[in-house]
Amino acid sequence: KSDFARSLLPEQLELTTRKLTHLHFYLHENITGPFPNVIQVAQAPTTDKSRFSFRAVNVVDDLILVGPERSSKQIGRAQAVTAFASQNDFAVLLAINLAFTEGKYNGSTVTISGRNMVFTELRELPVVGGSGVFRFATGYVKTSTQFMDLKAGILVLEYDVYVFHY
Ligand SMILES: *[C@@H]1O[C@H](CO)[C@@H](O)[C@H](O)[C@H]1NC(C)=O
Ligand SMILES: *[C@@H]1O[C@H](CO)[C@@H](O)[C@H](O)[C@H]1NC(C)=O
């Protein structure tokens, strides 16, 4: 017997039915302009010489909208750290919290952490956890670049999240 740990049955936390939820939405990001959602915060002395931005680190605060149009409804924010972690391709270590603000999901989060091959058409990353509605979350996300206009400095990403939770 321990004085700080005890065994529980799932019922004691009212964890009776595991649910599977599919979330579909778009991340909207200003890459440049007066209100950028992404800023590079660090790099190595050699990053500028790397074809793959090796060792560049960015902090991101994107909008989560239900549609690909900027005018569609906002349902949360996607806050992330990205690190260009490969010497040989555009493989980014992405750690992202999806913070929802809509309806019964308001205040709940889903956390994704994985390898993001940013120039591959369809990327898959693991869902590693969650809070609120998404406690005990596990699952995966499929993501693709819906729209990128480097001149206008606009990036829109499509997200399909499949998540088990209670
Ligand atoms: C991008 O910046 C424009 C202003 O330049 C702003 O109207 C728009 O809401 C911003 N988009 C995002 C996703 O923050
Ligand atoms: C979400 O929750 C916050 C804090 O409880 C509250 O201020 C806000 O009005 C809620 N938003 C919606 C859309 O329900």
Short mmCIF file of N, CA and C and ligand atoms in Angstrom, two decimals:
data_model
loop_
_atom_site.label_atom_id
_atom_site.label_comp_id
_atom_site.label_asym_id
_atom_site.label_seq_id
_atom_site.Cartn_x
_atom_site.Cartn_y
_atom_site.Cartn_z
N LYS A 1 0.85 -1.21 0.00
CA LYS A 1 0.00 0.00 0.00
C LYS A 1 0.87 1.24 0.00
N SER A 2 0.47 2.24 -0.79
CA SER A 2 1.24 3.47 -0.93
C SER A 2 0.47 4.62 -0.28
N ASP A 3 1.19 5.64 0.23
CA ASP A 3 0.49 6.78 0.80
C ASP A 3 0.22 7.88 -0.23
N PHE A 4 0.53 7.62 -1.49
CA PHE A 4 0.20 8.64 -2.49
C PHE A 4 -0.46 8.08 -3.75
N ALA A 5 -0.58 6.76 -3.87
CA ALA A 5 -1.17 6.19 -5.08
C ALA A 5 -2.18 5.12 -4.71
N ARG A 6 -3.26 5.03 -5.46
CA ARG A 6 -4.26 3.98 -5.24
C ARG A 6 -4.82 3.53 -6.58
N SER A 7 -5.30 2.32 -6.62
CA SER A 7 -5.94 1.81 -7.84
C SER A 7 -7.41 2.24 -7.85
N LEU A 8 -7.90 2.53 -9.03
CA LEU A 8 -9.29 2.90 -9.21
C LEU A 8 -9.91 2.02 -10.29
N LEU A 9 -11.21 1.86 -10.20
CA LEU A 9 -11.94 1.30 -11.34
C LEU A 9 -12.38 2.47 -12.22
N PRO A 10 -12.39 2.29 -13.54
CA PRO A 10 -12.80 3.39 -14.42
C PRO A 10 -14.15 3.99 -14.03
N GLU A 11 -15.07 3.15 -13.50
CA GLU A 11 -16.41 3.64 -13.12
C GLU A 11 -16.31 4.70 -12.03
N GLN A 12 -15.28 4.61 -11.17
CA GLN A 12 -15.17 5.58 -10.08
C GLN A 12 -14.88 6.99 -10.59
N LEU A 13 -14.36 7.10 -11.80
CA LEU A 13 -14.19 8.41 -12.43
C LEU A 13 -15.25 8.64 -13.50
N GLU A 14 -16.27 7.80 -13.48
CA GLU A 14 -17.34 7.85 -14.48
C GLU A 14 -16.81 7.72 -15.90
N LEU A 15 -15.76 6.91 -16.03
CA LEU A 15 -15.21 6.65 -17.37
C LEU A 15 -15.81 5.34 -17.86
N THR A 16 -17.02 5.41 -18.34
CA THR A 16 -17.73 4.18 -18.70
C THR A 16 -17.69 3.89 -20.20
N THR A 17 -18.03 4.90 -21.01
CA THR A 17 -18.03 4.65 -22.46
C THR A 17 -16.96 5.45 -23.15
N ARG A 18 -16.15 4.74 -23.93
CA ARG A 18 -15.17 5.43 -24.75
C ARG A 18 -15.86 5.91 -26.02
N LYS A 19 -15.61 7.17 -26.35
CA LYS A 19 -16.25 7.75 -27.54
C LYS A 19 -15.20 7.97 -28.62
N LEU A 20 -15.65 7.96 -29.85
CA LEU A 20 -14.78 8.29 -30.98
C LEU A 20 -15.37 9.52 -31.66
N THR A 21 -14.58 10.58 -31.76
CA THR A 21 -15.06 11.83 -32.35
C THR A 21 -14.20 12.21 -33.54
N HIS A 22 -14.83 12.65 -34.60
CA HIS A 22 -14.14 13.19 -35.78
C HIS A 22 -14.33 14.69 -35.80
N LEU A 23 -13.24 15.43 -35.77
CA LEU A 23 -13.29 16.90 -35.84
C LEU A 23 -12.73 17.31 -37.20
N HIS A 24 -13.38 18.27 -37.83
CA HIS A 24 -12.92 18.75 -39.13
C HIS A 24 -12.95 20.28 -39.13
N PHE A 25 -11.80 20.89 -39.43
CA PHE A 25 -11.72 22.35 -39.39
C PHE A 25 -10.47 22.81 -40.14
N TYR A 26 -10.27 24.12 -40.14
CA TYR A 26 -9.14 24.71 -40.88
C TYR A 26 -8.32 25.63 -39.96
N LEU A 27 -7.01 25.56 -40.09
CA LEU A 27 -6.13 26.50 -39.40
C LEU A 27 -5.81 27.64 -40.36
N HIS A 28 -5.97 28.85 -39.88
CA HIS A 28 -5.68 30.05 -40.68
C HIS A 28 -4.49 30.77 -40.09
N GLU A 29 -3.55 31.09 -40.97
CA GLU A 29 -2.28 31.66 -40.50
C GLU A 29 -1.82 32.77 -41.42
N ASN A 30 -1.51 33.94 -40.85
CA ASN A 30 -0.76 34.97 -41.56
C ASN A 30 0.72 34.65 -41.37
N ILE A 31 1.40 34.40 -42.49
CA ILE A 31 2.84 34.10 -42.41
C ILE A 31 3.62 35.40 -42.28
N THR A 32 3.11 36.44 -42.97
CA THR A 32 3.76 37.76 -42.93
C THR A 32 2.68 38.81 -42.66
N GLY A 33 2.99 40.06 -42.89
CA GLY A 33 2.01 41.13 -42.71
C GLY A 33 2.06 41.72 -41.32
N PRO A 34 1.16 42.67 -41.05
CA PRO A 34 1.19 43.39 -39.77
C PRO A 34 0.81 42.52 -38.57
N PHE A 35 0.03 41.44 -38.81
CA PHE A 35 -0.39 40.57 -37.70
C PHE A 35 -0.03 39.12 -37.98
N PRO A 36 1.28 38.80 -37.98
CA PRO A 36 1.67 37.43 -38.29
C PRO A 36 1.28 36.48 -37.16
N ASN A 37 0.83 35.27 -37.54
CA ASN A 37 0.51 34.24 -36.54
C ASN A 37 1.71 33.36 -36.23
N VAL A 38 2.75 33.48 -37.04
CA VAL A 38 3.95 32.65 -36.83
C VAL A 38 5.17 33.55 -36.88
N ILE A 39 6.09 33.33 -35.94
CA ILE A 39 7.35 34.09 -35.90
C ILE A 39 8.47 33.11 -35.58
N GLN A 40 9.56 33.24 -36.31
CA GLN A 40 10.74 32.45 -35.96
C GLN A 40 11.39 33.08 -34.74
N VAL A 41 11.64 32.26 -33.71
CA VAL A 41 12.17 32.79 -32.46
C VAL A 41 13.61 32.38 -32.20
N ALA A 42 14.11 31.39 -32.97
CA ALA A 42 15.49 30.95 -32.76
C ALA A 42 15.99 30.24 -34.00
N GLN A 43 17.29 30.23 -34.13
CA GLN A 43 17.93 29.44 -35.17
C GLN A 43 19.37 29.20 -34.78
N ALA A 44 20.03 28.30 -35.53
CA ALA A 44 21.44 28.02 -35.28
C ALA A 44 22.29 28.87 -36.22
N PRO A 45 23.56 29.04 -35.90
CA PRO A 45 24.43 29.81 -36.82
C PRO A 45 24.43 29.24 -38.24
N THR A 46 24.13 27.94 -38.37
CA THR A 46 24.19 27.28 -39.67
C THR A 46 22.84 27.20 -40.38
N THR A 47 21.76 27.68 -39.72
CA THR A 47 20.41 27.50 -40.29
C THR A 47 20.27 28.14 -41.66
N ASP A 48 20.82 29.34 -41.85
CA ASP A 48 20.68 30.03 -43.13
C ASP A 48 21.37 29.29 -44.27
N LYS A 49 22.34 28.44 -43.93
CA LYS A 49 23.04 27.68 -44.97
C LYS A 49 22.34 26.37 -45.29
N SER A 50 21.34 26.01 -44.47
CA SER A 50 20.66 24.72 -44.65
C SER A 50 19.53 24.86 -45.66
N ARG A 51 19.46 23.93 -46.62
CA ARG A 51 18.34 23.92 -47.57
C ARG A 51 17.04 23.65 -46.85
N PHE A 52 17.11 23.05 -45.67
CA PHE A 52 15.90 22.59 -44.98
C PHE A 52 15.65 23.36 -43.69
N SER A 53 16.22 24.56 -43.59
CA SER A 53 16.04 25.42 -42.42
C SER A 53 16.36 24.69 -41.12
N PHE A 54 17.31 23.75 -41.21
CA PHE A 54 17.64 22.91 -40.06
C PHE A 54 17.95 23.76 -38.83
N ARG A 55 17.25 23.46 -37.73
CA ARG A 55 17.39 24.10 -36.41
C ARG A 55 16.72 25.47 -36.30
N ALA A 56 15.78 25.76 -37.20
CA ALA A 56 14.94 26.96 -37.01
C ALA A 56 13.76 26.59 -36.11
N VAL A 57 13.42 27.48 -35.20
CA VAL A 57 12.32 27.24 -34.25
C VAL A 57 11.30 28.38 -34.36
N ASN A 58 10.03 28.01 -34.47
CA ASN A 58 8.94 28.99 -34.60
C ASN A 58 7.92 28.80 -33.49
N VAL A 59 7.27 29.91 -33.12
CA VAL A 59 6.11 29.83 -32.23
C VAL A 59 4.89 30.34 -33.00
N VAL A 60 3.80 29.58 -32.90
CA VAL A 60 2.63 29.78 -33.75
C VAL A 60 1.38 29.97 -32.88
N ASP A 61 0.52 30.92 -33.29
CA ASP A 61 -0.81 31.05 -32.67
C ASP A 61 -1.80 31.29 -33.81
N ASP A 62 -2.37 30.19 -34.33
CA ASP A 62 -3.28 30.27 -35.48
C ASP A 62 -4.73 30.30 -35.02
N LEU A 63 -5.60 30.71 -35.94
CA LEU A 63 -7.04 30.62 -35.69
C LEU A 63 -7.56 29.29 -36.19
N ILE A 64 -8.50 28.69 -35.45
CA ILE A 64 -9.22 27.51 -35.93
C ILE A 64 -10.60 27.98 -36.38
N LEU A 65 -10.88 27.79 -37.68
CA LEU A 65 -12.17 28.19 -38.25
C LEU A 65 -12.85 26.96 -38.84
N VAL A 66 -14.18 26.99 -38.92
CA VAL A 66 -14.90 25.82 -39.45
C VAL A 66 -14.71 25.66 -40.95
N GLY A 67 -14.39 26.74 -41.64
CA GLY A 67 -14.26 26.66 -43.09
C GLY A 67 -12.95 27.22 -43.59
N PRO A 68 -12.68 27.06 -44.90
CA PRO A 68 -11.44 27.58 -45.47
C PRO A 68 -11.48 29.09 -45.73
N GLU A 69 -12.68 29.71 -45.63
CA GLU A 69 -12.78 31.14 -45.85
C GLU A 69 -12.48 31.87 -44.54
N ARG A 70 -11.79 32.99 -44.67
CA ARG A 70 -11.43 33.77 -43.47
C ARG A 70 -12.67 34.23 -42.71
N SER A 71 -13.81 34.38 -43.42
CA SER A 71 -15.04 34.88 -42.80
C SER A 71 -15.80 33.80 -42.03
N SER A 72 -15.36 32.53 -42.12
CA SER A 72 -16.13 31.47 -41.45
C SER A 72 -15.91 31.52 -39.94
N LYS A 73 -16.77 30.80 -39.22
CA LYS A 73 -16.82 30.91 -37.76
C LYS A 73 -15.56 30.39 -37.07
N GLN A 74 -15.09 31.16 -36.08
CA GLN A 74 -13.92 30.71 -35.29
C GLN A 74 -14.38 29.80 -34.17
N ILE A 75 -13.68 28.67 -34.01
CA ILE A 75 -14.03 27.71 -32.96
C ILE A 75 -12.87 27.46 -31.99
N GLY A 76 -11.75 28.15 -32.20
CA GLY A 76 -10.64 27.97 -31.27
C GLY A 76 -9.35 28.55 -31.80
N ARG A 77 -8.26 28.18 -31.11
CA ARG A 77 -6.93 28.62 -31.53
C ARG A 77 -6.00 27.42 -31.50
N ALA A 78 -5.01 27.45 -32.39
CA ALA A 78 -4.04 26.37 -32.49
C ALA A 78 -2.67 26.95 -32.16
N GLN A 79 -2.14 26.54 -31.00
CA GLN A 79 -0.91 27.15 -30.48
C GLN A 79 0.20 26.11 -30.48
N ALA A 80 1.32 26.47 -31.10
CA ALA A 80 2.32 25.44 -31.41
C ALA A 80 3.74 25.96 -31.32
N VAL A 81 4.64 25.00 -31.17
CA VAL A 81 6.07 25.23 -31.40
C VAL A 81 6.47 24.29 -32.53
N THR A 82 7.19 24.82 -33.51
CA THR A 82 7.70 23.97 -34.58
C THR A 82 9.21 24.09 -34.63
N ALA A 83 9.87 22.97 -34.86
CA ALA A 83 11.32 22.97 -34.99
C ALA A 83 11.70 22.19 -36.24
N PHE A 84 12.45 22.84 -37.12
CA PHE A 84 12.94 22.15 -38.32
C PHE A 84 14.05 21.22 -37.86
N ALA A 85 13.72 19.94 -37.82
CA ALA A 85 14.54 18.97 -37.08
C ALA A 85 15.27 17.99 -37.98
N SER A 86 15.28 18.25 -39.29
CA SER A 86 15.93 17.31 -40.20
C SER A 86 16.98 18.01 -41.05
N GLN A 87 18.11 17.32 -41.26
CA GLN A 87 19.17 17.85 -42.12
C GLN A 87 18.91 17.50 -43.58
N ASN A 88 17.96 16.56 -43.84
CA ASN A 88 17.81 16.00 -45.19
C ASN A 88 16.47 16.24 -45.86
N ASP A 89 15.50 16.76 -45.13
CA ASP A 89 14.21 17.08 -45.74
C ASP A 89 13.46 18.06 -44.84
N PHE A 90 12.27 18.47 -45.31
CA PHE A 90 11.49 19.42 -44.53
C PHE A 90 10.63 18.67 -43.51
N ALA A 91 11.29 18.04 -42.54
CA ALA A 91 10.59 17.32 -41.48
C ALA A 91 10.62 18.19 -40.23
N VAL A 92 9.44 18.55 -39.78
CA VAL A 92 9.31 19.47 -38.65
C VAL A 92 8.79 18.70 -37.44
N LEU A 93 9.42 18.94 -36.30
CA LEU A 93 8.83 18.47 -35.05
C LEU A 93 7.76 19.47 -34.66
N LEU A 94 6.49 19.01 -34.67
CA LEU A 94 5.36 19.89 -34.39
C LEU A 94 4.73 19.49 -33.07
N ALA A 95 4.64 20.42 -32.15
CA ALA A 95 3.92 20.21 -30.88
C ALA A 95 2.84 21.27 -30.82
N ILE A 96 1.57 20.83 -30.80
CA ILE A 96 0.48 21.79 -30.98
C ILE A 96 -0.66 21.51 -30.02
N ASN A 97 -1.16 22.56 -29.40
CA ASN A 97 -2.37 22.46 -28.58
C ASN A 97 -3.52 23.09 -29.36
N LEU A 98 -4.57 22.30 -29.59
CA LEU A 98 -5.80 22.83 -30.18
C LEU A 98 -6.70 23.22 -29.02
N ALA A 99 -6.97 24.51 -28.87
CA ALA A 99 -7.77 25.01 -27.75
C ALA A 99 -9.12 25.47 -28.29
N PHE A 100 -10.17 24.70 -27.95
CA PHE A 100 -11.49 24.99 -28.52
C PHE A 100 -12.26 25.97 -27.64
N THR A 101 -13.11 26.78 -28.30
CA THR A 101 -13.87 27.81 -27.59
C THR A 101 -15.35 27.74 -27.91
N GLU A 102 -15.78 26.66 -28.55
CA GLU A 102 -17.15 26.61 -29.06
C GLU A 102 -17.99 25.54 -28.35
N GLY A 103 -19.20 25.95 -27.91
CA GLY A 103 -20.19 25.01 -27.40
C GLY A 103 -19.65 24.12 -26.28
N LYS A 104 -19.95 22.83 -26.37
CA LYS A 104 -19.53 21.92 -25.29
C LYS A 104 -18.02 21.67 -25.30
N TYR A 105 -17.35 22.09 -26.37
CA TYR A 105 -15.89 21.91 -26.46
C TYR A 105 -15.14 23.11 -25.87
N ASN A 106 -15.87 24.16 -25.53
CA ASN A 106 -15.23 25.38 -24.98
C ASN A 106 -14.38 25.02 -23.76
N GLY A 107 -13.11 25.38 -23.80
CA GLY A 107 -12.21 25.11 -22.68
C GLY A 107 -11.48 23.78 -22.79
N SER A 108 -11.86 22.95 -23.74
CA SER A 108 -11.20 21.65 -23.91
C SER A 108 -10.05 21.77 -24.91
N THR A 109 -9.06 20.91 -24.73
CA THR A 109 -7.90 20.94 -25.64
C THR A 109 -7.57 19.54 -26.16
N VAL A 110 -6.95 19.52 -27.33
CA VAL A 110 -6.37 18.31 -27.90
C VAL A 110 -4.91 18.62 -28.19
N THR A 111 -4.02 17.73 -27.78
CA THR A 111 -2.60 17.94 -28.00
C THR A 111 -2.07 16.95 -29.03
N ILE A 112 -1.36 17.51 -30.02
CA ILE A 112 -0.77 16.72 -31.11
C ILE A 112 0.74 16.92 -31.04
N SER A 113 1.47 15.84 -31.19
CA SER A 113 2.93 15.94 -31.23
C SER A 113 3.45 14.92 -32.21
N GLY A 114 4.24 15.37 -33.18
CA GLY A 114 4.74 14.39 -34.13
C GLY A 114 5.60 15.01 -35.21
N ARG A 115 5.86 14.18 -36.23
CA ARG A 115 6.72 14.58 -37.33
C ARG A 115 5.85 15.07 -38.48
N ASN A 116 6.05 16.31 -38.88
CA ASN A 116 5.23 16.92 -39.91
C ASN A 116 6.09 17.17 -41.15
N MET A 117 5.86 16.37 -42.20
CA MET A 117 6.58 16.55 -43.47
C MET A 117 5.84 17.63 -44.25
N VAL A 118 6.24 18.89 -44.05
CA VAL A 118 5.38 20.01 -44.45
C VAL A 118 5.08 20.09 -45.94
N PHE A 119 5.93 19.51 -46.79
CA PHE A 119 5.66 19.58 -48.23
C PHE A 119 5.09 18.28 -48.79
N THR A 120 4.73 17.34 -47.91
CA THR A 120 4.02 16.14 -48.34
C THR A 120 2.53 16.47 -48.37
N GLU A 121 1.82 15.93 -49.37
CA GLU A 121 0.43 16.34 -49.54
C GLU A 121 -0.44 16.05 -48.31
N LEU A 122 -0.42 14.79 -47.86
CA LEU A 122 -1.25 14.41 -46.72
C LEU A 122 -0.33 13.92 -45.60
N ARG A 123 -0.35 14.62 -44.48
CA ARG A 123 0.51 14.25 -43.35
C ARG A 123 -0.33 13.62 -42.25
N GLU A 124 0.25 12.69 -41.51
CA GLU A 124 -0.44 12.10 -40.36
C GLU A 124 0.41 12.30 -39.11
N LEU A 125 -0.25 12.79 -38.06
CA LEU A 125 0.44 12.99 -36.78
C LEU A 125 -0.39 12.38 -35.66
N PRO A 126 0.27 11.96 -34.58
CA PRO A 126 -0.47 11.38 -33.45
C PRO A 126 -1.10 12.43 -32.54
N VAL A 127 -2.30 12.10 -32.07
CA VAL A 127 -2.90 12.84 -30.95
C VAL A 127 -2.36 12.18 -29.68
N VAL A 128 -1.73 12.96 -28.82
CA VAL A 128 -1.06 12.37 -27.66
C VAL A 128 -1.78 12.63 -26.35
N GLY A 129 -2.84 13.47 -26.39
CA GLY A 129 -3.56 13.71 -25.14
C GLY A 129 -4.60 14.79 -25.31
N GLY A 130 -5.27 15.10 -24.21
CA GLY A 130 -6.28 16.13 -24.26
C GLY A 130 -6.75 16.49 -22.87
N SER A 131 -7.62 17.51 -22.80
CA SER A 131 -8.18 17.91 -21.52
C SER A 131 -9.67 18.20 -21.69
N GLY A 132 -10.38 18.30 -20.58
CA GLY A 132 -11.82 18.58 -20.62
C GLY A 132 -12.56 17.44 -21.28
N VAL A 133 -13.35 17.75 -22.30
CA VAL A 133 -14.08 16.73 -23.06
C VAL A 133 -13.11 15.65 -23.58
N PHE A 134 -11.89 16.04 -23.86
CA PHE A 134 -10.92 15.16 -24.51
C PHE A 134 -9.93 14.49 -23.55
N ARG A 135 -10.30 14.38 -22.27
CA ARG A 135 -9.44 13.63 -21.33
C ARG A 135 -9.16 12.23 -21.85
N PHE A 136 -7.96 11.76 -21.65
CA PHE A 136 -7.50 10.43 -22.07
C PHE A 136 -7.45 10.31 -23.60
N ALA A 137 -7.35 11.45 -24.29
CA ALA A 137 -7.38 11.40 -25.76
C ALA A 137 -6.22 10.61 -26.33
N THR A 138 -6.57 9.79 -27.32
CA THR A 138 -5.58 9.18 -28.21
C THR A 138 -6.18 9.21 -29.60
N GLY A 139 -5.33 9.21 -30.59
CA GLY A 139 -5.86 9.22 -31.94
C GLY A 139 -4.84 9.71 -32.93
N TYR A 140 -5.36 10.23 -34.04
CA TYR A 140 -4.45 10.75 -35.05
C TYR A 140 -5.12 11.88 -35.81
N VAL A 141 -4.30 12.67 -36.48
CA VAL A 141 -4.80 13.74 -37.33
C VAL A 141 -4.22 13.56 -38.72
N LYS A 142 -5.08 13.79 -39.74
CA LYS A 142 -4.64 13.89 -41.13
C LYS A 142 -4.71 15.35 -41.50
N THR A 143 -3.63 15.89 -42.02
CA THR A 143 -3.62 17.31 -42.34
C THR A 143 -3.01 17.55 -43.71
N SER A 144 -3.54 18.56 -44.39
CA SER A 144 -2.99 18.93 -45.69
C SER A 144 -3.06 20.44 -45.84
N THR A 145 -2.23 20.96 -46.73
CA THR A 145 -2.24 22.39 -47.00
C THR A 145 -3.36 22.68 -47.98
N GLN A 146 -4.34 23.45 -47.52
CA GLN A 146 -5.50 23.74 -48.35
C GLN A 146 -5.21 24.88 -49.31
N PHE A 147 -4.42 25.84 -48.83
CA PHE A 147 -4.21 27.08 -49.59
C PHE A 147 -2.94 27.74 -49.07
N MET A 148 -2.04 28.10 -49.99
CA MET A 148 -0.85 28.84 -49.56
C MET A 148 -0.55 29.90 -50.59
N ASP A 149 -0.50 31.16 -50.14
CA ASP A 149 -0.17 32.28 -51.01
C ASP A 149 0.96 33.04 -50.33
N LEU A 150 2.19 32.75 -50.77
CA LEU A 150 3.36 33.34 -50.11
C LEU A 150 3.41 34.85 -50.31
N LYS A 151 2.89 35.29 -51.46
CA LYS A 151 2.90 36.73 -51.76
C LYS A 151 1.97 37.48 -50.78
N ALA A 152 0.78 36.94 -50.61
CA ALA A 152 -0.18 37.55 -49.69
C ALA A 152 0.14 37.17 -48.24
N GLY A 153 0.98 36.16 -48.05
CA GLY A 153 1.37 35.74 -46.71
C GLY A 153 0.29 34.98 -45.97
N ILE A 154 -0.49 34.20 -46.72
CA ILE A 154 -1.62 33.48 -46.10
C ILE A 154 -1.46 31.97 -46.27
N LEU A 155 -1.70 31.25 -45.17
CA LEU A 155 -1.65 29.79 -45.20
C LEU A 155 -2.92 29.25 -44.55
N VAL A 156 -3.56 28.28 -45.23
CA VAL A 156 -4.73 27.62 -44.66
C VAL A 156 -4.48 26.12 -44.69
N LEU A 157 -4.62 25.48 -43.53
CA LEU A 157 -4.40 24.04 -43.40
C LEU A 157 -5.71 23.36 -43.06
N GLU A 158 -5.94 22.20 -43.67
CA GLU A 158 -7.14 21.42 -43.35
C GLU A 158 -6.76 20.34 -42.32
N TYR A 159 -7.60 20.18 -41.29
CA TYR A 159 -7.34 19.18 -40.26
C TYR A 159 -8.53 18.23 -40.13
N ASP A 160 -8.26 16.93 -40.16
CA ASP A 160 -9.23 15.90 -39.82
C ASP A 160 -8.67 15.16 -38.61
N VAL A 161 -9.32 15.32 -37.47
CA VAL A 161 -8.83 14.72 -36.23
C VAL A 161 -9.76 13.58 -35.84
N TYR A 162 -9.19 12.41 -35.59
CA TYR A 162 -9.96 11.26 -35.11
C TYR A 162 -9.47 10.95 -33.71
N VAL A 163 -10.35 11.10 -32.73
CA VAL A 163 -9.88 11.02 -31.35
C VAL A 163 -10.81 10.16 -30.50
N PHE A 164 -10.19 9.20 -29.79
CA PHE A 164 -10.87 8.44 -28.75
C PHE A 164 -10.78 9.24 -27.44
N HIS A 165 -11.89 9.28 -26.70
CA HIS A 165 -11.88 9.97 -25.41
C HIS A 165 -13.09 9.47 -24.64
N TYR A 166 -13.29 9.98 -23.42
CA TYR A 166 -14.43 9.51 -22.62
C TYR A 166 -15.53 10.56 -22.48
C1 LIG B 1 -4.27 38.38 -41.03
O1 LIG B 1 -4.06 39.76 -41.04
C2 LIG B 1 -5.18 40.53 -41.47
C3 LIG B 1 -4.78 41.98 -41.44
O2 LIG B 1 -3.62 42.16 -42.23
C4 LIG B 1 -6.35 40.29 -40.55
O3 LIG B 1 -7.47 40.98 -41.03
C5 LIG B 1 -6.65 38.81 -40.49
O4 LIG B 1 -7.66 38.58 -39.54
C6 LIG B 1 -5.41 38.03 -40.09
N1 LIG B 1 -5.68 36.58 -40.17
C7 LIG B 1 -5.48 35.76 -39.14
C8 LIG B 1 -5.72 34.32 -39.44
O5 LIG B 1 -5.13 36.12 -38.03
C1 LIG B 2 -16.18 29.89 -23.30
O1 LIG B 2 -15.84 29.89 -21.94
C2 LIG B 2 -15.34 31.15 -21.48
C3 LIG B 2 -14.82 30.96 -20.05
O2 LIG B 2 -15.70 30.20 -19.30
C4 LIG B 2 -16.46 32.18 -21.60
O3 LIG B 2 -15.99 33.45 -21.17
C5 LIG B 2 -16.89 32.25 -23.05
O4 LIG B 2 -17.99 33.15 -23.19
C6 LIG B 2 -17.28 30.89 -23.57
N1 LIG B 2 -17.49 30.98 -25.02
C7 LIG B 2 -18.53 30.39 -25.64
C8 LIG B 2 -18.59 30.59 -27.13
O5 LIG B 2 -19.36 29.72 -25.07
#
